[in-house]
Amino acid sequence: ETGVTQTPRHLVMGMTNKKSLKCEQHLGHNAMYWYKQSAKKPLELMFVYNFKEQTENNSVPSRFSPECPNSSHLFLHLHTLQPEDSALYLCASSQVGGGDQETQYFGPGTRLLVL
Amino acid sequence: AQSVTQLDSHVSVSEGTPVLLRCNYSSSYSPSLFWYVQHPNKGLQLLLKYTSAATLVKGINGFEAEFKKSETSFHLTKPSAHMSDAAEYFCVVRPSGSARQLTFGSGTQLTVLP
């Protein structure tokens, strides 16, 4: 679990607030991911970054804005969220290279509540 | 297209008895398959993975899973449940050649009774 860290672990925000989630990986990986985990729903992939470049945006609303300044850090900037955006946001990282190397390792998540 | 079906949303076992969590998958290509576990208020921890080597895969904490292509299954088992095994378990598929697109099952909540 210490390989991928996320801060904050819990966040409460109003719909007009702006906040950011941070993820850091210490595994030497070069791909990073944001997932959303809502109650009673399977994990949803939001964004994928490969060598700091965004390679996938899974039709995520623009009120979620990712940023990947380097291969070790990933941010998710939040603004004007809706109550239905309340969820556990998970970050993951992996190596890029095919097969076994692409196993994803997850952080502990940020529990977000939008009021 | 790929999909994952976890056949039971909840499983209850007594401590010391065997655990069976069922997973069936659908994938157009030879997939990689994973089981992750999530304890309350924690992230996902990798239990084990199948990536086209041995079909019987051993993982952490005494868990193992067998890849059965003919049955398109990847069931998770453990001979003897421990109280600390109580958690939610996710079966995950990734088709070969698709580097990053994982498909998650809806999860199985395992309860271990004393």
CSV table of C-alpha atoms in Angstrom, one decimal:
chain,number,residue,atom,x,y,z
A,1,GLU,CA,0.0,0.0,0.0
A,2,THR,CA,2.9,2.4,0.6
A,3,GLY,CA,3.9,2.1,-3.1
A,4,VAL,CA,1.0,4.4,-4.1
A,5,THR,CA,-0.1,7.2,-1.8
A,6,GLN,CA,-3.1,9.5,-2.1
A,7,THR,CA,-3.9,12.7,-0.3
A,8,PRO,CA,-6.2,13.7,1.3
A,9,ARG,CA,-7.8,10.5,2.4
A,10,HIS,CA,-11.1,12.2,3.1
A,11,LEU,CA,-12.6,15.4,1.6
A,12,VAL,CA,-15.8,17.2,2.0
A,13,MET,CA,-16.6,20.0,-0.4
A,14,GLY,CA,-19.4,22.2,-1.5
A,15,MET,CA,-20.6,22.4,-5.0
A,16,THR,CA,-18.9,25.8,-5.6
A,17,ASN,CA,-15.5,24.8,-4.1
A,18,LYS,CA,-12.3,24.0,-6.0
A,19,LYS,CA,-10.1,21.2,-4.6
A,20,SER,CA,-7.4,18.9,-5.8
A,21,LEU,CA,-6.6,15.2,-5.2
A,22,LYS,CA,-3.0,14.1,-5.2
A,23,CYS,CA,-1.5,10.8,-6.0
A,24,GLU,CA,2.2,9.8,-5.8
A,25,GLN,CA,3.8,6.5,-6.8
A,26,HIS,CA,7.1,5.3,-5.5
A,27,LEU,CA,7.3,2.2,-7.8
A,28,GLY,CA,9.2,3.6,-10.7
A,29,HIS,CA,6.1,3.2,-12.9
A,30,ASN,CA,5.4,5.2,-16.0
A,31,ALA,CA,1.6,4.9,-16.3
A,32,MET,CA,-0.9,6.3,-13.9
A,33,TYR,CA,-4.7,6.1,-13.7
A,34,TRP,CA,-7.7,7.7,-12.0
A,35,TYR,CA,-10.7,5.5,-11.1
A,36,LYS,CA,-14.1,6.3,-9.6
A,37,GLN,CA,-15.7,3.8,-7.2
A,38,SER,CA,-19.3,4.6,-6.4
A,39,ALA,CA,-21.5,2.6,-4.1
A,40,LYS,CA,-23.1,-0.5,-5.8
A,41,LYS,CA,-21.2,0.1,-9.1
A,42,PRO,CA,-18.1,-1.4,-10.6
A,43,LEU,CA,-15.0,0.6,-10.7
A,44,GLU,CA,-15.0,3.2,-13.5
A,45,LEU,CA,-11.8,4.2,-15.3
A,46,MET,CA,-11.6,7.9,-15.7
A,47,PHE,CA,-8.2,8.9,-17.1
A,48,VAL,CA,-5.0,7.2,-18.1
A,49,TYR,CA,-1.6,8.8,-18.4
A,50,ASN,CA,1.3,7.2,-20.1
A,51,PHE,CA,4.7,8.8,-19.8
A,52,LYS,CA,2.9,12.0,-18.6
A,53,GLU,CA,0.7,12.1,-21.7
A,54,GLN,CA,-3.0,11.6,-21.3
A,55,THR,CA,-3.9,8.5,-23.4
A,56,GLU,CA,-7.5,7.9,-22.3
A,57,ASN,CA,-10.4,10.1,-21.1
A,58,ASN,CA,-13.4,7.9,-20.5
A,59,SER,CA,-16.0,10.5,-21.3
A,60,VAL,CA,-15.4,12.2,-17.9
A,61,PRO,CA,-17.2,15.6,-17.4
A,62,SER,CA,-15.0,18.6,-17.6
A,63,ARG,CA,-15.5,19.5,-13.9
A,64,PHE,CA,-12.8,16.8,-13.4
A,65,SER,CA,-9.5,18.0,-14.7
A,66,PRO,CA,-6.4,15.7,-14.4
A,67,GLU,CA,-2.8,16.8,-14.4
A,68,CYS,CA,0.3,14.7,-14.6
A,69,PRO,CA,3.5,16.8,-14.2
A,70,ASN,CA,5.8,13.8,-14.1
A,71,SER,CA,5.6,10.0,-14.1
A,72,SER,CA,5.4,9.9,-10.3
A,73,HIS,CA,2.7,12.4,-9.6
A,74,LEU,CA,-0.9,12.7,-10.7
A,75,PHE,CA,-3.5,15.2,-9.7
A,76,LEU,CA,-7.3,15.4,-10.1
A,77,HIS,CA,-8.6,19.0,-10.0
A,78,LEU,CA,-12.2,19.3,-9.0
A,79,HIS,CA,-14.5,22.3,-9.5
A,80,THR,CA,-18.3,22.8,-9.4
A,81,LEU,CA,-18.9,19.2,-8.5
A,82,GLN,CA,-22.4,17.6,-8.1
A,83,PRO,CA,-23.6,15.5,-5.2
A,84,GLU,CA,-23.5,12.4,-7.5
A,85,ASP,CA,-19.8,12.9,-7.8
A,86,SER,CA,-19.4,11.7,-4.2
A,87,ALA,CA,-17.4,8.5,-4.3
A,88,LEU,CA,-14.1,6.9,-3.6
A,89,TYR,CA,-11.4,8.1,-6.0
A,90,LEU,CA,-8.6,5.6,-6.6
A,91,CYS,CA,-5.3,6.2,-8.2
A,92,ALA,CA,-3.2,3.4,-9.7
A,93,SER,CA,0.1,3.0,-11.4
A,94,SER,CA,1.8,0.4,-13.6
A,95,GLN,CA,4.7,-0.1,-15.8
A,96,VAL,CA,4.3,0.1,-19.6
A,97,GLY,CA,5.7,-2.8,-21.5
A,98,GLY,CA,3.1,-5.4,-21.9
A,99,GLY,CA,2.1,-8.6,-20.1
A,100,ASP,CA,3.0,-9.0,-16.5
A,101,GLN,CA,4.6,-5.6,-16.2
A,102,GLU,CA,1.3,-3.8,-16.7
A,103,THR,CA,-0.2,-5.0,-13.4
A,104,GLN,CA,-1.8,-2.1,-11.7
A,105,TYR,CA,-1.1,-1.2,-8.1
A,106,PHE,CA,-3.7,1.0,-6.3
A,107,GLY,CA,-3.5,3.7,-3.7
A,108,PRO,CA,-5.8,3.8,-0.6
A,109,GLY,CA,-8.2,6.2,-2.3
A,110,THR,CA,-9.7,9.6,-1.4
A,111,ARG,CA,-13.3,9.5,0.0
A,112,LEU,CA,-15.0,12.5,-1.5
A,113,LEU,CA,-18.3,13.9,-0.3
A,114,VAL,CA,-20.0,16.7,-2.2
A,115,LEU,CA,-22.6,18.6,-0.3
B,1,ALA,CA,-15.6,-6.6,-25.9
B,2,GLN,CA,-14.9,-8.0,-22.5
B,3,SER,CA,-17.0,-8.5,-19.4
B,4,VAL,CA,-16.7,-10.0,-15.9
B,5,THR,CA,-19.4,-11.6,-13.9
B,6,GLN,CA,-19.0,-12.2,-10.2
B,7,LEU,CA,-21.8,-14.7,-9.6
B,8,ASP,CA,-22.4,-13.8,-5.9
B,9,SER,CA,-22.6,-10.4,-4.5
B,10,HIS,CA,-22.4,-11.7,-0.9
B,11,VAL,CA,-20.8,-14.9,0.5
B,12,SER,CA,-20.8,-15.9,4.1
B,13,VAL,CA,-18.6,-18.6,5.5
B,14,SER,CA,-17.6,-19.8,9.0
B,15,GLU,CA,-14.0,-19.3,10.2
B,16,GLY,CA,-11.9,-22.3,9.3
B,17,THR,CA,-14.2,-23.4,6.4
B,18,PRO,CA,-13.3,-23.2,2.7
B,19,VAL,CA,-13.9,-20.0,0.6
B,20,LEU,CA,-15.1,-20.1,-3.0
B,21,LEU,CA,-15.7,-16.8,-4.9
B,22,ARG,CA,-16.9,-17.3,-8.4
B,23,CYS,CA,-15.9,-15.3,-11.5
B,24,ASN,CA,-16.8,-15.8,-15.1
B,25,TYR,CA,-15.3,-13.7,-17.9
B,26,SER,CA,-15.9,-12.9,-21.5
B,27,SER,CA,-13.0,-11.7,-23.7
B,28,SER,CA,-12.3,-11.7,-27.4
B,29,TYR,CA,-8.6,-12.4,-26.8
B,30,SER,CA,-6.5,-14.4,-24.4
B,31,PRO,CA,-7.0,-12.4,-21.3
B,32,SER,CA,-5.0,-11.6,-18.2
B,33,LEU,CA,-7.1,-12.1,-15.0
B,34,PHE,CA,-6.7,-10.7,-11.6
B,35,TRP,CA,-8.2,-10.8,-8.2
B,36,TYR,CA,-8.0,-7.7,-6.0
B,37,VAL,CA,-9.2,-7.4,-2.4
B,38,GLN,CA,-10.5,-4.2,-0.7
B,39,HIS,CA,-10.8,-4.0,3.0
B,40,PRO,CA,-13.0,-1.3,4.5
B,41,ASN,CA,-11.7,2.2,3.8
B,42,LYS,CA,-8.7,0.9,2.0
B,43,GLY,CA,-7.6,0.8,-1.6
B,44,LEU,CA,-7.4,-2.3,-3.8
B,45,GLN,CA,-4.7,-4.9,-3.0
B,46,LEU,CA,-3.6,-7.4,-5.6
B,47,LEU,CA,-4.2,-10.9,-4.5
B,48,LEU,CA,-3.1,-12.8,-7.5
B,49,LYS,CA,-2.9,-12.7,-11.3
B,50,TYR,CA,-3.0,-15.0,-14.3
B,51,THR,CA,-1.0,-13.9,-17.3
B,52,SER,CA,-0.9,-17.0,-19.5
B,53,ALA,CA,1.6,-19.0,-17.5
B,54,ALA,CA,0.4,-21.8,-15.1
B,55,THR,CA,-3.3,-22.1,-14.9
B,56,LEU,CA,-3.3,-22.6,-11.2
B,57,VAL,CA,-2.2,-19.4,-9.6
B,58,LYS,CA,-1.2,-18.9,-6.0
B,59,GLY,CA,-1.6,-15.6,-4.3
B,60,ILE,CA,-1.1,-14.0,-1.0
B,61,ASN,CA,-2.7,-15.0,2.3
B,62,GLY,CA,-3.3,-18.6,1.1
B,63,PHE,CA,-5.6,-17.7,-1.8
B,64,GLU,CA,-5.4,-19.3,-5.2
B,65,ALA,CA,-7.4,-19.3,-8.4
B,66,GLU,CA,-7.6,-21.6,-11.4
B,67,PHE,CA,-7.9,-20.3,-15.0
B,68,LYS,CA,-10.3,-22.6,-16.9
B,69,LYS,CA,-10.5,-21.5,-20.5
B,70,SER,CA,-13.2,-24.1,-21.4
B,71,GLU,CA,-15.5,-22.8,-18.7
B,72,THR,CA,-14.3,-19.1,-19.0
B,73,SER,CA,-13.9,-19.1,-15.2
B,74,PHE,CA,-11.4,-17.8,-12.7
B,75,HIS,CA,-12.8,-18.8,-9.3
B,76,LEU,CA,-10.9,-17.7,-6.2
B,77,THR,CA,-10.5,-20.3,-3.4
B,78,LYS,CA,-9.0,-20.6,0.0
B,79,PRO,CA,-9.0,-23.8,2.1
B,80,SER,CA,-9.6,-22.2,5.4
B,81,ALA,CA,-11.2,-18.8,6.0
B,82,HIS,CA,-9.8,-16.4,8.6
B,83,MET,CA,-11.6,-13.5,10.2
B,84,SER,CA,-9.2,-11.1,8.5
B,85,ASP,CA,-10.3,-12.3,5.1
B,86,ALA,CA,-13.6,-10.4,5.5
B,87,ALA,CA,-13.5,-7.8,2.7
B,88,GLU,CA,-14.8,-7.2,-0.8
B,89,TYR,CA,-13.2,-9.1,-3.6
B,90,PHE,CA,-13.0,-8.0,-7.3
B,91,CYS,CA,-12.4,-10.1,-10.3
B,92,VAL,CA,-10.7,-8.1,-13.1
B,93,VAL,CA,-10.0,-9.0,-16.8
B,94,ARG,CA,-7.6,-7.4,-19.2
B,95,PRO,CA,-7.5,-8.7,-22.8
B,96,SER,CA,-4.1,-9.4,-24.3
B,97,GLY,CA,-2.8,-6.5,-26.4
B,98,SER,CA,-4.9,-4.0,-24.5
B,99,ALA,CA,-2.4,-2.4,-22.3
B,100,ARG,CA,-4.5,-0.6,-19.8
B,101,GLN,CA,-8.2,-1.2,-20.2
B,102,LEU,CA,-9.2,-3.2,-17.2
B,103,THR,CA,-12.8,-4.4,-16.7
B,104,PHE,CA,-13.9,-4.9,-13.1
B,105,GLY,CA,-16.5,-7.2,-11.7
B,106,SER,CA,-19.1,-5.8,-9.4
B,107,GLY,CA,-17.5,-7.3,-6.4
B,108,THR,CA,-18.2,-10.0,-3.9
B,109,GLN,CA,-18.5,-9.1,-0.2
B,110,LEU,CA,-17.1,-11.9,1.9
B,111,THR,CA,-18.3,-12.2,5.5
B,112,VAL,CA,-16.5,-14.6,7.9
B,113,LEU,CA,-18.5,-15.8,10.9
B,114,PRO,CA,-16.8,-16.7,14.1
